[in-house]
PDB file of C-alpha atoms in Angstrom:
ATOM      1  CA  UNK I   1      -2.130  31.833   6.577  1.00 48.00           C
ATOM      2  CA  UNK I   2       0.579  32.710   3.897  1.00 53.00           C
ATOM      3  CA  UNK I   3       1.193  30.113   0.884  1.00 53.00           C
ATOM      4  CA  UNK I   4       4.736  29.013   2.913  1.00 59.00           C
ATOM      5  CA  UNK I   5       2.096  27.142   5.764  1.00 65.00           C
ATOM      6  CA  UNK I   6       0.108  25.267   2.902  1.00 67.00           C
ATOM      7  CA  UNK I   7       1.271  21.154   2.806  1.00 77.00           C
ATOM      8  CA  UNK I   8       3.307  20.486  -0.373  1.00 78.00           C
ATOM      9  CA  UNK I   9       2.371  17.488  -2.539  1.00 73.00           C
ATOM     10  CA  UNK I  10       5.359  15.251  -2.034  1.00 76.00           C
ATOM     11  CA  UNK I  11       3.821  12.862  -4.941  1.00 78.00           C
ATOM     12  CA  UNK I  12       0.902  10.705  -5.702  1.00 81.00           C
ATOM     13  CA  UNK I  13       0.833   7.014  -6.160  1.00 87.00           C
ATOM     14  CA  UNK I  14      -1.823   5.571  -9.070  1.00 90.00           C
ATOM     15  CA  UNK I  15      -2.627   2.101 -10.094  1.00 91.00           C
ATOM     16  CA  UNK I  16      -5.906   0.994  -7.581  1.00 94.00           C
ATOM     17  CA  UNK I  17      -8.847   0.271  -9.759  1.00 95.00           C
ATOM     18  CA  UNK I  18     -11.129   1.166  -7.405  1.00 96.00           C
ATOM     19  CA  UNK I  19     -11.754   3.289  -4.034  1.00 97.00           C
ATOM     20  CA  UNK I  20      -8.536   3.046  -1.702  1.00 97.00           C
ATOM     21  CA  UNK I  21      -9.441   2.121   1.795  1.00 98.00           C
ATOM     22  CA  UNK I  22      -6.209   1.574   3.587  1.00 98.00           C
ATOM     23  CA  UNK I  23      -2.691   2.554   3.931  1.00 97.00           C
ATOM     24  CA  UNK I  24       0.144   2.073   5.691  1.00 98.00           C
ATOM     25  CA  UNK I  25       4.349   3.148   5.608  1.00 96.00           C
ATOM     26  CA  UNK I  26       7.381   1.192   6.375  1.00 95.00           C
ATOM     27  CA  UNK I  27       9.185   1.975   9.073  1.00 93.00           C
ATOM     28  CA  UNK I  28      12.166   1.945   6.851  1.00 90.00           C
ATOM     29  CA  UNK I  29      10.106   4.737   5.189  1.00 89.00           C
ATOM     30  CA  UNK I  30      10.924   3.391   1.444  1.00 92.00           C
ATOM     31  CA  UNK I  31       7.845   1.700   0.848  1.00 94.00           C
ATOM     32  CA  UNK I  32       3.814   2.071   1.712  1.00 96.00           C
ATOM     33  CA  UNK I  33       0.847  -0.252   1.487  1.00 97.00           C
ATOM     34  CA  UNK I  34      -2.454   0.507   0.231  1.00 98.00           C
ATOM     35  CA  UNK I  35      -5.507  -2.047   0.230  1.00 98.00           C
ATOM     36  CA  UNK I  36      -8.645  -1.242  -2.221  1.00 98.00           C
ATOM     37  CA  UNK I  37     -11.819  -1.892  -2.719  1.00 98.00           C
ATOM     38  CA  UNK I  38     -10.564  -3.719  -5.943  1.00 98.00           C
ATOM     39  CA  UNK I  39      -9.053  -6.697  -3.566  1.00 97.00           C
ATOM     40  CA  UNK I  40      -5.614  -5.985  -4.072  1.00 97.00           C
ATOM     41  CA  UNK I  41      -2.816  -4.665  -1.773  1.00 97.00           C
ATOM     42  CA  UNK I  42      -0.104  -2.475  -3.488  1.00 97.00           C
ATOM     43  CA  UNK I  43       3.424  -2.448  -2.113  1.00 96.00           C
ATOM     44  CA  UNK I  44       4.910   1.351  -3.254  1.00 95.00           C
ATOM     45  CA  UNK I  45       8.033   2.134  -3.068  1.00 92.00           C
ATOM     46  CA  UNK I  46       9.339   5.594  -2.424  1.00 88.00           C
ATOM     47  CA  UNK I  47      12.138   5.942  -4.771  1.00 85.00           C
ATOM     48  CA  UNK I  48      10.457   7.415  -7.908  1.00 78.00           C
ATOM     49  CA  UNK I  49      12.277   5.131 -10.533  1.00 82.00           C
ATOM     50  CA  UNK I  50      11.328   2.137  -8.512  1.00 85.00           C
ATOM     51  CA  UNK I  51       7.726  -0.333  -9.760  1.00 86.00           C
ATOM     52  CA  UNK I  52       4.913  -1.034  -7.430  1.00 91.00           C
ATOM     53  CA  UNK I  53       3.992  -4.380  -6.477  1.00 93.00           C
ATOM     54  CA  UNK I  54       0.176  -5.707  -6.884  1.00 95.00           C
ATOM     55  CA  UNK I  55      -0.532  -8.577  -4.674  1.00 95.00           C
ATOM     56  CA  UNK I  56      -3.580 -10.282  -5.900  1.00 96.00           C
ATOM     57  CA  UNK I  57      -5.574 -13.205  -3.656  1.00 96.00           C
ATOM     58  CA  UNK I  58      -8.543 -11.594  -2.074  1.00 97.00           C
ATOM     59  CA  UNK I  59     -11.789 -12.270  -3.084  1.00 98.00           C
ATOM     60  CA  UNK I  60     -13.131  -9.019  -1.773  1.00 98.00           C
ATOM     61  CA  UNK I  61     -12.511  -5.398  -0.655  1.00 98.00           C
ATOM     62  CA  UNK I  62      -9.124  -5.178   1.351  1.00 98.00           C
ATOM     63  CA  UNK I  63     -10.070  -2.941   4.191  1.00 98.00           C
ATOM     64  CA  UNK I  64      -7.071  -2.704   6.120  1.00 98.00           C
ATOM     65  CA  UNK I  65      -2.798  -2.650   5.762  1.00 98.00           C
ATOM     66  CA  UNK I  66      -0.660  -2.757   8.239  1.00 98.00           C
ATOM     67  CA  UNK I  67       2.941  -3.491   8.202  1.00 98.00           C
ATOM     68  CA  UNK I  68       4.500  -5.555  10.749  1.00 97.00           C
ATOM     69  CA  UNK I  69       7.099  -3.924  13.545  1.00 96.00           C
ATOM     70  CA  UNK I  70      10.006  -5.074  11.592  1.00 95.00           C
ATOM     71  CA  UNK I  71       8.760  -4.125   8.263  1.00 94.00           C
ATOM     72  CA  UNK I  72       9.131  -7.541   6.865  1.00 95.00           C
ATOM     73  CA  UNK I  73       5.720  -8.840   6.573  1.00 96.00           C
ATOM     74  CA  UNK I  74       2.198  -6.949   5.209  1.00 97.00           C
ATOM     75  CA  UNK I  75      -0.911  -7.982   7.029  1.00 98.00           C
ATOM     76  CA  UNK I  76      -4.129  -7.427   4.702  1.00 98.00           C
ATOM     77  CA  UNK I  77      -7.733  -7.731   5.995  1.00 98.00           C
ATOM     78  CA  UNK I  78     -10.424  -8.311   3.625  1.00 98.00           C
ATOM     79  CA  UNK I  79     -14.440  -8.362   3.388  1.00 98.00           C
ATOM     80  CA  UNK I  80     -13.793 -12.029   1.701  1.00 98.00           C
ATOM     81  CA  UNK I  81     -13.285 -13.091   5.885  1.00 98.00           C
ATOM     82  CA  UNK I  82      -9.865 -12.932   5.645  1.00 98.00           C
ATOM     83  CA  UNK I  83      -6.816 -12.244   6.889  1.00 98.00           C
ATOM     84  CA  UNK I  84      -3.264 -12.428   4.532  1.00 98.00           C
ATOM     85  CA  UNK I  85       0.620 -11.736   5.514  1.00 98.00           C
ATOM     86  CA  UNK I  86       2.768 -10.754   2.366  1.00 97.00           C
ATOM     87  CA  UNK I  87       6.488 -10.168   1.960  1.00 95.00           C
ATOM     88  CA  UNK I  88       6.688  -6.988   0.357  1.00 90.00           C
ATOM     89  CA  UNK I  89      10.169  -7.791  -0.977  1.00 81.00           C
ATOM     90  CA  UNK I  90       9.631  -8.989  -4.600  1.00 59.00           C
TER      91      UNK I  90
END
């Protein structure tokens, strides 16, 4: 295998404050969720110059993202029982 077959890091996306357990693109491909361990779910947006999003109202470990078919709505399922839909327009 030559160093032209080896992935390339596109880029890396940092602001969890703990383990990462989920994630999850837009089909419009500008944006991803992640869900941590630190009960938040991040909305990241693809476009370098653009702010993530942290959206804060579990009480425990998210362990799952997922966004909806459209790509309007977040569903986040946490170890607090749990489950959350988000707009990840701010």
């Amino acid at each position: 295998m030559s160093a032209m077959d080896d992935p390339s890091l596109e880029r890396h996306f940092k602001g969890h404050r703990d383990t990462v357990t989920s994630v999850d693109f837009n089909c419009n491909m500008k944006q991803i969720a992640t869900g941590s361990v630190d009960s938040c779910l991040m909305i990241w947006n693809l476009k370098p110059q653009m702010r993530a999003y942290r959206f804060v109202g579990h009480k425990d470990a998210v362990l799952s993202v997922q966004f909806s078919p459209s790509g309007h709505l977040v569903a986040s399922a946490s170890r607090d029982k749990t489950v959350r839909l988000w707009v990840p327009s701010v």
